[in-house]
JSON list of C-alpha atoms in Angstrom, two decimals:
[
{"chain": "A", "resi": 1, "resn": "UNK", "atom": "CA", "xyz": [37.21, 17.31, -7.71]},
{"chain": "A", "resi": 2, "resn": "UNK", "atom": "CA", "xyz": [36.20, 15.14, -10.66]},
{"chain": "A", "resi": 3, "resn": "UNK", "atom": "CA", "xyz": [32.49, 15.57, -9.90]},
{"chain": "A", "resi": 4, "resn": "UNK", "atom": "CA", "xyz": [32.91, 19.33, -9.52]},
{"chain": "A", "resi": 5, "resn": "UNK", "atom": "CA", "xyz": [34.87, 19.44, -12.77]},
{"chain": "A", "resi": 6, "resn": "UNK", "atom": "CA", "xyz": [32.18, 17.51, -14.67]},
{"chain": "A", "resi": 7, "resn": "UNK", "atom": "CA", "xyz": [29.43, 19.67, -13.12]},
{"chain": "A", "resi": 8, "resn": "UNK", "atom": "CA", "xyz": [31.06, 22.91, -14.17]},
{"chain": "A", "resi": 9, "resn": "UNK", "atom": "CA", "xyz": [31.73, 21.60, -17.68]},
{"chain": "A", "resi": 10, "resn": "UNK", "atom": "CA", "xyz": [28.09, 20.57, -18.04]},
{"chain": "A", "resi": 11, "resn": "UNK", "atom": "CA", "xyz": [26.88, 23.97, -16.79]},
{"chain": "A", "resi": 12, "resn": "UNK", "atom": "CA", "xyz": [29.21, 25.82, -19.17]},
{"chain": "A", "resi": 13, "resn": "UNK", "atom": "CA", "xyz": [27.99, 23.85, -22.17]},
{"chain": "A", "resi": 14, "resn": "UNK", "atom": "CA", "xyz": [24.31, 24.10, -21.25]},
{"chain": "A", "resi": 15, "resn": "UNK", "atom": "CA", "xyz": [24.41, 27.80, -20.44]},
{"chain": "A", "resi": 16, "resn": "UNK", "atom": "CA", "xyz": [26.64, 28.68, -23.38]},
{"chain": "A", "resi": 17, "resn": "UNK", "atom": "CA", "xyz": [28.99, 30.46, -21.02]},
{"chain": "A", "resi": 18, "resn": "UNK", "atom": "CA", "xyz": [32.26, 29.33, -22.56]},
{"chain": "A", "resi": 19, "resn": "UNK", "atom": "CA", "xyz": [32.22, 26.84, -25.37]},
{"chain": "A", "resi": 20, "resn": "UNK", "atom": "CA", "xyz": [30.14, 28.46, -28.11]},
{"chain": "A", "resi": 21, "resn": "UNK", "atom": "CA", "xyz": [30.50, 32.10, -27.09]},
{"chain": "A", "resi": 22, "resn": "UNK", "atom": "CA", "xyz": [34.29, 32.05, -26.99]},
{"chain": "A", "resi": 23, "resn": "UNK", "atom": "CA", "xyz": [34.62, 30.30, -30.34]},
{"chain": "A", "resi": 24, "resn": "UNK", "atom": "CA", "xyz": [32.16, 32.69, -31.98]},
{"chain": "A", "resi": 25, "resn": "UNK", "atom": "CA", "xyz": [34.02, 35.72, -30.65]},
{"chain": "A", "resi": 26, "resn": "UNK", "atom": "CA", "xyz": [37.36, 34.26, -31.77]},
{"chain": "A", "resi": 27, "resn": "UNK", "atom": "CA", "xyz": [35.99, 33.66, -35.27]},
{"chain": "A", "resi": 28, "resn": "UNK", "atom": "CA", "xyz": [34.61, 37.21, -35.49]},
{"chain": "A", "resi": 29, "resn": "UNK", "atom": "CA", "xyz": [37.95, 38.76, -34.48]},
{"chain": "A", "resi": 30, "resn": "UNK", "atom": "CA", "xyz": [39.92, 36.72, -37.02]},
{"chain": "A", "resi": 31, "resn": "UNK", "atom": "CA", "xyz": [37.46, 37.37, -39.85]},
{"chain": "A", "resi": 32, "resn": "UNK", "atom": "CA", "xyz": [37.35, 41.13, -39.23]},
{"chain": "A", "resi": 33, "resn": "UNK", "atom": "CA", "xyz": [41.12, 41.67, -39.08]},
{"chain": "A", "resi": 34, "resn": "UNK", "atom": "CA", "xyz": [41.69, 41.35, -42.87]},
{"chain": "A", "resi": 35, "resn": "UNK", "atom": "CA", "xyz": [38.98, 43.97, -43.44]},
{"chain": "A", "resi": 36, "resn": "UNK", "atom": "CA", "xyz": [40.76, 46.34, -41.05]},
{"chain": "A", "resi": 37, "resn": "UNK", "atom": "CA", "xyz": [44.38, 45.93, -42.18]},
{"chain": "A", "resi": 38, "resn": "UNK", "atom": "CA", "xyz": [43.86, 45.09, -45.83]},
{"chain": "A", "resi": 39, "resn": "UNK", "atom": "CA", "xyz": [44.15, 41.92, -47.93]},
{"chain": "A", "resi": 40, "resn": "UNK", "atom": "CA", "xyz": [47.95, 41.96, -48.35]},
{"chain": "A", "resi": 41, "resn": "UNK", "atom": "CA", "xyz": [49.06, 38.42, -47.58]},
{"chain": "A", "resi": 42, "resn": "UNK", "atom": "CA", "xyz": [52.52, 39.48, -46.40]},
{"chain": "A", "resi": 43, "resn": "UNK", "atom": "CA", "xyz": [51.05, 41.84, -43.80]},
{"chain": "A", "resi": 44, "resn": "UNK", "atom": "CA", "xyz": [48.54, 39.25, -42.61]},
{"chain": "A", "resi": 45, "resn": "UNK", "atom": "CA", "xyz": [51.22, 36.57, -42.32]},
{"chain": "A", "resi": 46, "resn": "UNK", "atom": "CA", "xyz": [53.39, 38.87, -40.21]},
{"chain": "A", "resi": 47, "resn": "UNK", "atom": "CA", "xyz": [50.64, 39.81, -37.74]},
{"chain": "A", "resi": 48, "resn": "UNK", "atom": "CA", "xyz": [48.84, 36.44, -37.69]},
{"chain": "A", "resi": 49, "resn": "UNK", "atom": "CA", "xyz": [50.51, 34.99, -34.54]},
{"chain": "A", "resi": 50, "resn": "UNK", "atom": "CA", "xyz": [49.82, 38.10, -32.48]},
{"chain": "A", "resi": 51, "resn": "UNK", "atom": "CA", "xyz": [46.24, 38.46, -33.72]},
{"chain": "A", "resi": 52, "resn": "UNK", "atom": "CA", "xyz": [45.43, 34.82, -33.02]},
{"chain": "A", "resi": 53, "resn": "UNK", "atom": "CA", "xyz": [46.89, 35.02, -29.53]},
{"chain": "A", "resi": 54, "resn": "UNK", "atom": "CA", "xyz": [45.09, 38.28, -28.78]},
{"chain": "A", "resi": 55, "resn": "UNK", "atom": "CA", "xyz": [41.80, 36.87, -30.05]},
{"chain": "A", "resi": 56, "resn": "UNK", "atom": "CA", "xyz": [42.16, 33.78, -27.88]},
{"chain": "A", "resi": 57, "resn": "UNK", "atom": "CA", "xyz": [43.00, 35.92, -24.83]},
{"chain": "A", "resi": 58, "resn": "UNK", "atom": "CA", "xyz": [39.99, 38.19, -25.29]},
{"chain": "A", "resi": 59, "resn": "UNK", "atom": "CA", "xyz": [37.73, 35.19, -25.89]},
{"chain": "A", "resi": 60, "resn": "UNK", "atom": "CA", "xyz": [38.85, 33.74, -22.56]},
{"chain": "A", "resi": 61, "resn": "UNK", "atom": "CA", "xyz": [37.75, 36.92, -20.81]},
{"chain": "A", "resi": 62, "resn": "UNK", "atom": "CA", "xyz": [34.12, 36.48, -21.84]},
{"chain": "A", "resi": 63, "resn": "UNK", "atom": "CA", "xyz": [33.40, 33.62, -19.45]},
{"chain": "A", "resi": 64, "resn": "UNK", "atom": "CA", "xyz": [35.67, 34.43, -16.49]},
{"chain": "A", "resi": 65, "resn": "UNK", "atom": "CA", "xyz": [32.96, 36.04, -14.38]},
{"chain": "A", "resi": 66, "resn": "UNK", "atom": "CA", "xyz": [30.93, 32.82, -14.55]},
{"chain": "A", "resi": 67, "resn": "UNK", "atom": "CA", "xyz": [33.58, 30.73, -12.78]},
{"chain": "A", "resi": 68, "resn": "UNK", "atom": "CA", "xyz": [32.24, 31.58, -9.30]},
{"chain": "A", "resi": 69, "resn": "UNK", "atom": "CA", "xyz": [29.37, 33.99, -9.95]},
{"chain": "A", "resi": 70, "resn": "UNK", "atom": "CA", "xyz": [26.69, 31.37, -10.63]},
{"chain": "A", "resi": 71, "resn": "UNK", "atom": "CA", "xyz": [27.61, 29.42, -7.51]},
{"chain": "A", "resi": 72, "resn": "UNK", "atom": "CA", "xyz": [27.55, 32.64, -5.48]},
{"chain": "A", "resi": 73, "resn": "UNK", "atom": "CA", "xyz": [24.11, 33.62, -6.78]},
{"chain": "A", "resi": 74, "resn": "UNK", "atom": "CA", "xyz": [22.38, 30.32, -5.98]},
{"chain": "A", "resi": 75, "resn": "UNK", "atom": "CA", "xyz": [24.19, 29.81, -2.65]},
{"chain": "A", "resi": 76, "resn": "UNK", "atom": "CA", "xyz": [26.04, 26.66, -3.69]},
{"chain": "A", "resi": 77, "resn": "UNK", "atom": "CA", "xyz": [29.42, 28.32, -3.18]},
{"chain": "A", "resi": 78, "resn": "UNK", "atom": "CA", "xyz": [28.81, 28.34, 0.59]},
{"chain": "A", "resi": 79, "resn": "UNK", "atom": "CA", "xyz": [28.07, 24.62, 0.48]},
{"chain": "A", "resi": 80, "resn": "UNK", "atom": "CA", "xyz": [31.16, 23.93, -1.64]},
{"chain": "A", "resi": 81, "resn": "UNK", "atom": "CA", "xyz": [33.29, 25.90, 0.82]},
{"chain": "A", "resi": 82, "resn": "UNK", "atom": "CA", "xyz": [32.13, 23.70, 3.70]},
{"chain": "A", "resi": 83, "resn": "UNK", "atom": "CA", "xyz": [32.64, 20.44, 1.80]},
{"chain": "A", "resi": 84, "resn": "UNK", "atom": "CA", "xyz": [35.58, 18.12, 2.57]},
{"chain": "A", "resi": 85, "resn": "UNK", "atom": "CA", "xyz": [37.29, 19.30, -0.62]},
{"chain": "A", "resi": 86, "resn": "UNK", "atom": "CA", "xyz": [39.74, 22.15, 0.19]},
{"chain": "A", "resi": 87, "resn": "UNK", "atom": "CA", "xyz": [39.06, 25.48, -1.48]},
{"chain": "A", "resi": 88, "resn": "UNK", "atom": "CA", "xyz": [42.39, 25.17, -3.29]},
{"chain": "A", "resi": 89, "resn": "UNK", "atom": "CA", "xyz": [41.03, 22.03, -4.95]},
{"chain": "A", "resi": 90, "resn": "UNK", "atom": "CA", "xyz": [37.79, 23.82, -5.78]},
{"chain": "A", "resi": 91, "resn": "UNK", "atom": "CA", "xyz": [39.71, 26.61, -7.50]},
{"chain": "A", "resi": 92, "resn": "UNK", "atom": "CA", "xyz": [41.86, 24.12, -9.43]},
{"chain": "A", "resi": 93, "resn": "UNK", "atom": "CA", "xyz": [38.80, 22.15, -10.57]},
{"chain": "A", "resi": 94, "resn": "UNK", "atom": "CA", "xyz": [36.94, 25.26, -11.70]},
{"chain": "A", "resi": 95, "resn": "UNK", "atom": "CA", "xyz": [39.99, 26.59, -13.55]},
{"chain": "A", "resi": 96, "resn": "UNK", "atom": "CA", "xyz": [40.39, 23.20, -15.25]},
{"chain": "A", "resi": 97, "resn": "UNK", "atom": "CA", "xyz": [36.72, 23.24, -16.26]},
{"chain": "A", "resi": 98, "resn": "UNK", "atom": "CA", "xyz": [37.12, 26.74, -17.70]},
{"chain": "A", "resi": 99, "resn": "UNK", "atom": "CA", "xyz": [40.15, 25.63, -19.69]},
{"chain": "A", "resi": 100, "resn": "UNK", "atom": "CA", "xyz": [38.44, 22.49, -21.01]},
{"chain": "A", "resi": 101, "resn": "UNK", "atom": "CA", "xyz": [35.35, 24.43, -22.15]},
{"chain": "A", "resi": 102, "resn": "UNK", "atom": "CA", "xyz": [37.09, 27.60, -23.35]},
{"chain": "A", "resi": 103, "resn": "UNK", "atom": "CA", "xyz": [40.88, 27.37, -23.61]},
{"chain": "A", "resi": 104, "resn": "UNK", "atom": "CA", "xyz": [41.07, 23.95, -25.24]},
{"chain": "A", "resi": 105, "resn": "UNK", "atom": "CA", "xyz": [38.46, 24.67, -27.96]},
{"chain": "A", "resi": 106, "resn": "UNK", "atom": "CA", "xyz": [40.22, 27.96, -28.73]},
{"chain": "A", "resi": 107, "resn": "UNK", "atom": "CA", "xyz": [43.57, 26.16, -28.96]},
{"chain": "A", "resi": 108, "resn": "UNK", "atom": "CA", "xyz": [42.20, 23.59, -31.38]},
{"chain": "A", "resi": 109, "resn": "UNK", "atom": "CA", "xyz": [40.41, 26.22, -33.47]},
{"chain": "A", "resi": 110, "resn": "UNK", "atom": "CA", "xyz": [43.39, 28.58, -33.78]},
{"chain": "A", "resi": 111, "resn": "UNK", "atom": "CA", "xyz": [45.28, 26.63, -36.50]},
{"chain": "A", "resi": 112, "resn": "UNK", "atom": "CA", "xyz": [42.07, 26.41, -38.55]},
{"chain": "A", "resi": 113, "resn": "UNK", "atom": "CA", "xyz": [41.45, 30.15, -38.22]},
{"chain": "A", "resi": 114, "resn": "UNK", "atom": "CA", "xyz": [45.10, 30.79, -39.07]},
{"chain": "A", "resi": 115, "resn": "UNK", "atom": "CA", "xyz": [44.18, 30.05, -42.68]},
{"chain": "A", "resi": 116, "resn": "UNK", "atom": "CA", "xyz": [42.18, 33.30, -42.80]},
{"chain": "A", "resi": 117, "resn": "UNK", "atom": "CA", "xyz": [45.31, 35.24, -41.80]},
{"chain": "A", "resi": 118, "resn": "UNK", "atom": "CA", "xyz": [47.70, 33.44, -44.15]},
{"chain": "A", "resi": 119, "resn": "UNK", "atom": "CA", "xyz": [49.72, 32.02, -41.26]},
{"chain": "A", "resi": 120, "resn": "UNK", "atom": "CA", "xyz": [52.89, 30.37, -42.67]},
{"chain": "A", "resi": 121, "resn": "UNK", "atom": "CA", "xyz": [52.77, 26.59, -42.74]},
{"chain": "A", "resi": 122, "resn": "UNK", "atom": "CA", "xyz": [55.73, 26.35, -40.36]},
{"chain": "A", "resi": 123, "resn": "UNK", "atom": "CA", "xyz": [53.81, 28.26, -37.69]},
{"chain": "A", "resi": 124, "resn": "UNK", "atom": "CA", "xyz": [50.76, 26.03, -37.23]},
{"chain": "A", "resi": 125, "resn": "UNK", "atom": "CA", "xyz": [52.41, 23.51, -34.95]},
{"chain": "A", "resi": 126, "resn": "UNK", "atom": "CA", "xyz": [54.15, 26.15, -32.86]},
{"chain": "A", "resi": 127, "resn": "UNK", "atom": "CA", "xyz": [50.94, 28.16, -32.55]},
{"chain": "A", "resi": 128, "resn": "UNK", "atom": "CA", "xyz": [49.14, 25.08, -31.27]},
{"chain": "A", "resi": 129, "resn": "UNK", "atom": "CA", "xyz": [51.96, 24.35, -28.82]},
{"chain": "A", "resi": 130, "resn": "UNK", "atom": "CA", "xyz": [52.09, 27.95, -27.59]},
{"chain": "A", "resi": 131, "resn": "UNK", "atom": "CA", "xyz": [48.34, 28.09, -26.96]},
{"chain": "A", "resi": 132, "resn": "UNK", "atom": "CA", "xyz": [48.34, 24.67, -25.30]},
{"chain": "A", "resi": 133, "resn": "UNK", "atom": "CA", "xyz": [51.13, 25.82, -22.98]},
{"chain": "A", "resi": 134, "resn": "UNK", "atom": "CA", "xyz": [49.76, 29.31, -22.31]},
{"chain": "A", "resi": 135, "resn": "UNK", "atom": "CA", "xyz": [45.97, 29.07, -22.09]},
{"chain": "A", "resi": 136, "resn": "UNK", "atom": "CA", "xyz": [46.02, 27.11, -18.78]},
{"chain": "A", "resi": 137, "resn": "UNK", "atom": "CA", "xyz": [47.69, 30.16, -17.26]},
{"chain": "A", "resi": 138, "resn": "UNK", "atom": "CA", "xyz": [44.90, 32.36, -18.63]},
{"chain": "A", "resi": 139, "resn": "UNK", "atom": "CA", "xyz": [42.27, 30.18, -16.97]},
{"chain": "A", "resi": 140, "resn": "UNK", "atom": "CA", "xyz": [44.08, 30.05, -13.64]},
{"chain": "A", "resi": 141, "resn": "UNK", "atom": "CA", "xyz": [44.72, 33.81, -13.58]},
{"chain": "A", "resi": 142, "resn": "UNK", "atom": "CA", "xyz": [41.06, 34.30, -14.50]},
{"chain": "A", "resi": 143, "resn": "UNK", "atom": "CA", "xyz": [39.98, 32.07, -11.62]},
{"chain": "A", "resi": 144, "resn": "UNK", "atom": "CA", "xyz": [42.08, 34.18, -9.26]},
{"chain": "A", "resi": 145, "resn": "UNK", "atom": "CA", "xyz": [40.48, 37.37, -10.56]},
{"chain": "A", "resi": 146, "resn": "UNK", "atom": "CA", "xyz": [37.01, 35.82, -10.33]},
{"chain": "A", "resi": 147, "resn": "UNK", "atom": "CA", "xyz": [37.68, 34.87, -6.70]},
{"chain": "A", "resi": 148, "resn": "UNK", "atom": "CA", "xyz": [38.66, 38.47, -5.93]},
{"chain": "A", "resi": 149, "resn": "UNK", "atom": "CA", "xyz": [35.51, 39.93, -7.46]},
{"chain": "A", "resi": 150, "resn": "UNK", "atom": "CA", "xyz": [32.92, 37.29, -6.50]},
{"chain": "A", "resi": 151, "resn": "UNK", "atom": "CA", "xyz": [29.86, 38.84, -4.93]},
{"chain": "A", "resi": 152, "resn": "UNK", "atom": "CA", "xyz": [30.50, 42.31, -6.36]},
{"chain": "A", "resi": 153, "resn": "UNK", "atom": "CA", "xyz": [27.75, 43.90, -8.39]},
{"chain": "A", "resi": 154, "resn": "UNK", "atom": "CA", "xyz": [28.88, 44.50, -11.97]},
{"chain": "A", "resi": 155, "resn": "UNK", "atom": "CA", "xyz": [32.13, 42.79, -11.17]},
{"chain": "A", "resi": 156, "resn": "UNK", "atom": "CA", "xyz": [32.72, 41.74, -14.78]},
{"chain": "A", "resi": 157, "resn": "UNK", "atom": "CA", "xyz": [34.36, 45.03, -15.76]},
{"chain": "A", "resi": 158, "resn": "UNK", "atom": "CA", "xyz": [36.49, 45.10, -12.63]},
{"chain": "A", "resi": 159, "resn": "UNK", "atom": "CA", "xyz": [37.51, 41.50, -13.28]},
{"chain": "A", "resi": 160, "resn": "UNK", "atom": "CA", "xyz": [38.70, 42.39, -16.78]},
{"chain": "A", "resi": 161, "resn": "UNK", "atom": "CA", "xyz": [40.69, 45.35, -15.45]},
{"chain": "A", "resi": 162, "resn": "UNK", "atom": "CA", "xyz": [42.32, 43.14, -12.83]},
{"chain": "A", "resi": 163, "resn": "UNK", "atom": "CA", "xyz": [43.36, 40.22, -15.02]},
{"chain": "A", "resi": 164, "resn": "UNK", "atom": "CA", "xyz": [44.37, 42.02, -18.22]},
{"chain": "A", "resi": 165, "resn": "UNK", "atom": "CA", "xyz": [47.68, 43.32, -16.77]},
{"chain": "A", "resi": 166, "resn": "UNK", "atom": "CA", "xyz": [48.39, 39.82, -15.45]},
{"chain": "A", "resi": 167, "resn": "UNK", "atom": "CA", "xyz": [47.72, 38.38, -18.91]},
{"chain": "A", "resi": 168, "resn": "UNK", "atom": "CA", "xyz": [50.35, 40.55, -20.61]},
{"chain": "A", "resi": 169, "resn": "UNK", "atom": "CA", "xyz": [53.44, 38.32, -19.96]},
{"chain": "A", "resi": 170, "resn": "UNK", "atom": "CA", "xyz": [51.60, 35.24, -21.22]},
{"chain": "A", "resi": 171, "resn": "UNK", "atom": "CA", "xyz": [50.49, 37.15, -24.30]},
{"chain": "A", "resi": 172, "resn": "UNK", "atom": "CA", "xyz": [53.99, 38.43, -25.03]},
{"chain": "A", "resi": 173, "resn": "UNK", "atom": "CA", "xyz": [55.79, 35.11, -24.77]},
{"chain": "A", "resi": 174, "resn": "UNK", "atom": "CA", "xyz": [52.98, 33.08, -26.33]},
{"chain": "A", "resi": 175, "resn": "UNK", "atom": "CA", "xyz": [52.82, 35.30, -29.41]},
{"chain": "A", "resi": 176, "resn": "UNK", "atom": "CA", "xyz": [56.62, 35.35, -29.58]},
{"chain": "A", "resi": 177, "resn": "UNK", "atom": "CA", "xyz": [56.76, 31.54, -29.64]},
{"chain": "A", "resi": 178, "resn": "UNK", "atom": "CA", "xyz": [54.24, 31.45, -32.49]},
{"chain": "A", "resi": 179, "resn": "UNK", "atom": "CA", "xyz": [55.99, 34.24, -34.39]},
{"chain": "A", "resi": 180, "resn": "UNK", "atom": "CA", "xyz": [59.47, 32.74, -34.10]},
{"chain": "A", "resi": 181, "resn": "UNK", "atom": "CA", "xyz": [58.14, 29.32, -35.04]},
{"chain": "A", "resi": 182, "resn": "UNK", "atom": "CA", "xyz": [56.51, 30.74, -38.15]},
{"chain": "A", "resi": 183, "resn": "UNK", "atom": "CA", "xyz": [59.73, 32.51, -39.14]},
{"chain": "A", "resi": 184, "resn": "UNK", "atom": "CA", "xyz": [62.00, 29.57, -38.34]},
{"chain": "A", "resi": 185, "resn": "UNK", "atom": "CA", "xyz": [63.90, 31.38, -35.57]},
{"chain": "A", "resi": 186, "resn": "UNK", "atom": "CA", "xyz": [65.18, 30.03, -32.26]},
{"chain": "A", "resi": 187, "resn": "UNK", "atom": "CA", "xyz": [62.38, 29.92, -29.72]},
{"chain": "A", "resi": 188, "resn": "UNK", "atom": "CA", "xyz": [63.78, 28.08, -26.70]},
{"chain": "A", "resi": 189, "resn": "UNK", "atom": "CA", "xyz": [63.83, 31.20, -24.50]},
{"chain": "A", "resi": 190, "resn": "UNK", "atom": "CA", "xyz": [60.22, 32.41, -25.02]},
{"chain": "A", "resi": 191, "resn": "UNK", "atom": "CA", "xyz": [58.95, 28.83, -24.84]},
{"chain": "A", "resi": 192, "resn": "UNK", "atom": "CA", "xyz": [60.74, 28.30, -21.52]},
{"chain": "A", "resi": 193, "resn": "UNK", "atom": "CA", "xyz": [59.38, 31.60, -20.19]},
{"chain": "A", "resi": 194, "resn": "UNK", "atom": "CA", "xyz": [55.85, 30.69, -21.28]},
{"chain": "A", "resi": 195, "resn": "UNK", "atom": "CA", "xyz": [56.11, 27.30, -19.61]},
{"chain": "A", "resi": 196, "resn": "UNK", "atom": "CA", "xyz": [57.52, 28.88, -16.46]},
{"chain": "A", "resi": 197, "resn": "UNK", "atom": "CA", "xyz": [54.64, 31.37, -16.26]},
{"chain": "A", "resi": 198, "resn": "UNK", "atom": "CA", "xyz": [52.08, 28.61, -16.61]},
{"chain": "A", "resi": 199, "resn": "UNK", "atom": "CA", "xyz": [53.81, 26.40, -14.05]},
{"chain": "A", "resi": 200, "resn": "UNK", "atom": "CA", "xyz": [54.07, 29.29, -11.61]},
{"chain": "A", "resi": 201, "resn": "UNK", "atom": "CA", "xyz": [50.40, 30.24, -11.90]},
{"chain": "A", "resi": 202, "resn": "UNK", "atom": "CA", "xyz": [49.26, 26.63, -11.49]},
{"chain": "A", "resi": 203, "resn": "UNK", "atom": "CA", "xyz": [51.43, 26.22, -8.40]},
{"chain": "A", "resi": 204, "resn": "UNK", "atom": "CA", "xyz": [50.68, 29.50, -6.61]},
{"chain": "A", "resi": 205, "resn": "UNK", "atom": "CA", "xyz": [47.35, 30.99, -7.67]},
{"chain": "A", "resi": 206, "resn": "UNK", "atom": "CA", "xyz": [45.04, 28.24, -6.31]},
{"chain": "A", "resi": 207, "resn": "UNK", "atom": "CA", "xyz": [46.21, 29.21, -2.83]},
{"chain": "A", "resi": 208, "resn": "UNK", "atom": "CA", "xyz": [45.80, 32.94, -3.50]},
{"chain": "A", "resi": 209, "resn": "UNK", "atom": "CA", "xyz": [42.34, 32.43, -5.01]},
{"chain": "A", "resi": 210, "resn": "UNK", "atom": "CA", "xyz": [41.28, 30.22, -2.10]},
{"chain": "A", "resi": 211, "resn": "UNK", "atom": "CA", "xyz": [42.38, 32.91, 0.35]},
{"chain": "A", "resi": 212, "resn": "UNK", "atom": "CA", "xyz": [40.34, 35.50, -1.57]},
{"chain": "A", "resi": 213, "resn": "UNK", "atom": "CA", "xyz": [37.28, 33.24, -1.48]},
{"chain": "A", "resi": 214, "resn": "UNK", "atom": "CA", "xyz": [37.60, 32.76, 2.28]},
{"chain": "A", "resi": 215, "resn": "UNK", "atom": "CA", "xyz": [37.63, 36.54, 2.75]},
{"chain": "A", "resi": 216, "resn": "UNK", "atom": "CA", "xyz": [34.60, 37.06, 0.51]},
{"chain": "A", "resi": 217, "resn": "UNK", "atom": "CA", "xyz": [32.60, 34.26, 2.14]},
{"chain": "A", "resi": 218, "resn": "UNK", "atom": "CA", "xyz": [32.97, 35.61, 5.68]}
]
């Protein structure tokens, strides 16, 4: 699993499939929002948590189709499937590699980009915590969607349509944690829900994604 994880991270960095592309897209979204809604600092501060979470979510979508597609195209996915490592472990390693090359950089960049949206000072820590707790779920759900669509021609659009509805609960509770933290409100409930969603996806979706891969590889 460690070798597969390091391999996928190296491929993502070399091919530009996650690291640079996601950060660039995230930066573009955050920079363009003030031009669209106006320069009023009060308005920007109110919408900042939701905009930052939405930007991070959309940036994660850009590299989801690469989780299994490259291995499918060069035939290495068949070899990985016959290796001693169970497919559930393969899915977990690839989701972890996606998070380390996409989700983690977006999480670390979000507080910096929050300056452009006048995010209140009290919200920076909670935004970082919310993204750190929620982005692993985005990567795991994305790996599940990529397993369902692997081998399909032009499967990128279908993958986005499949995972976006599944992303909605994470988006709602993640943005709510950041918003309540910025406003100094109680946030135990949305934080617990966000953590529960992430824990549930990490526990269940590797098995569902592995089952989808077995079907597609037959």
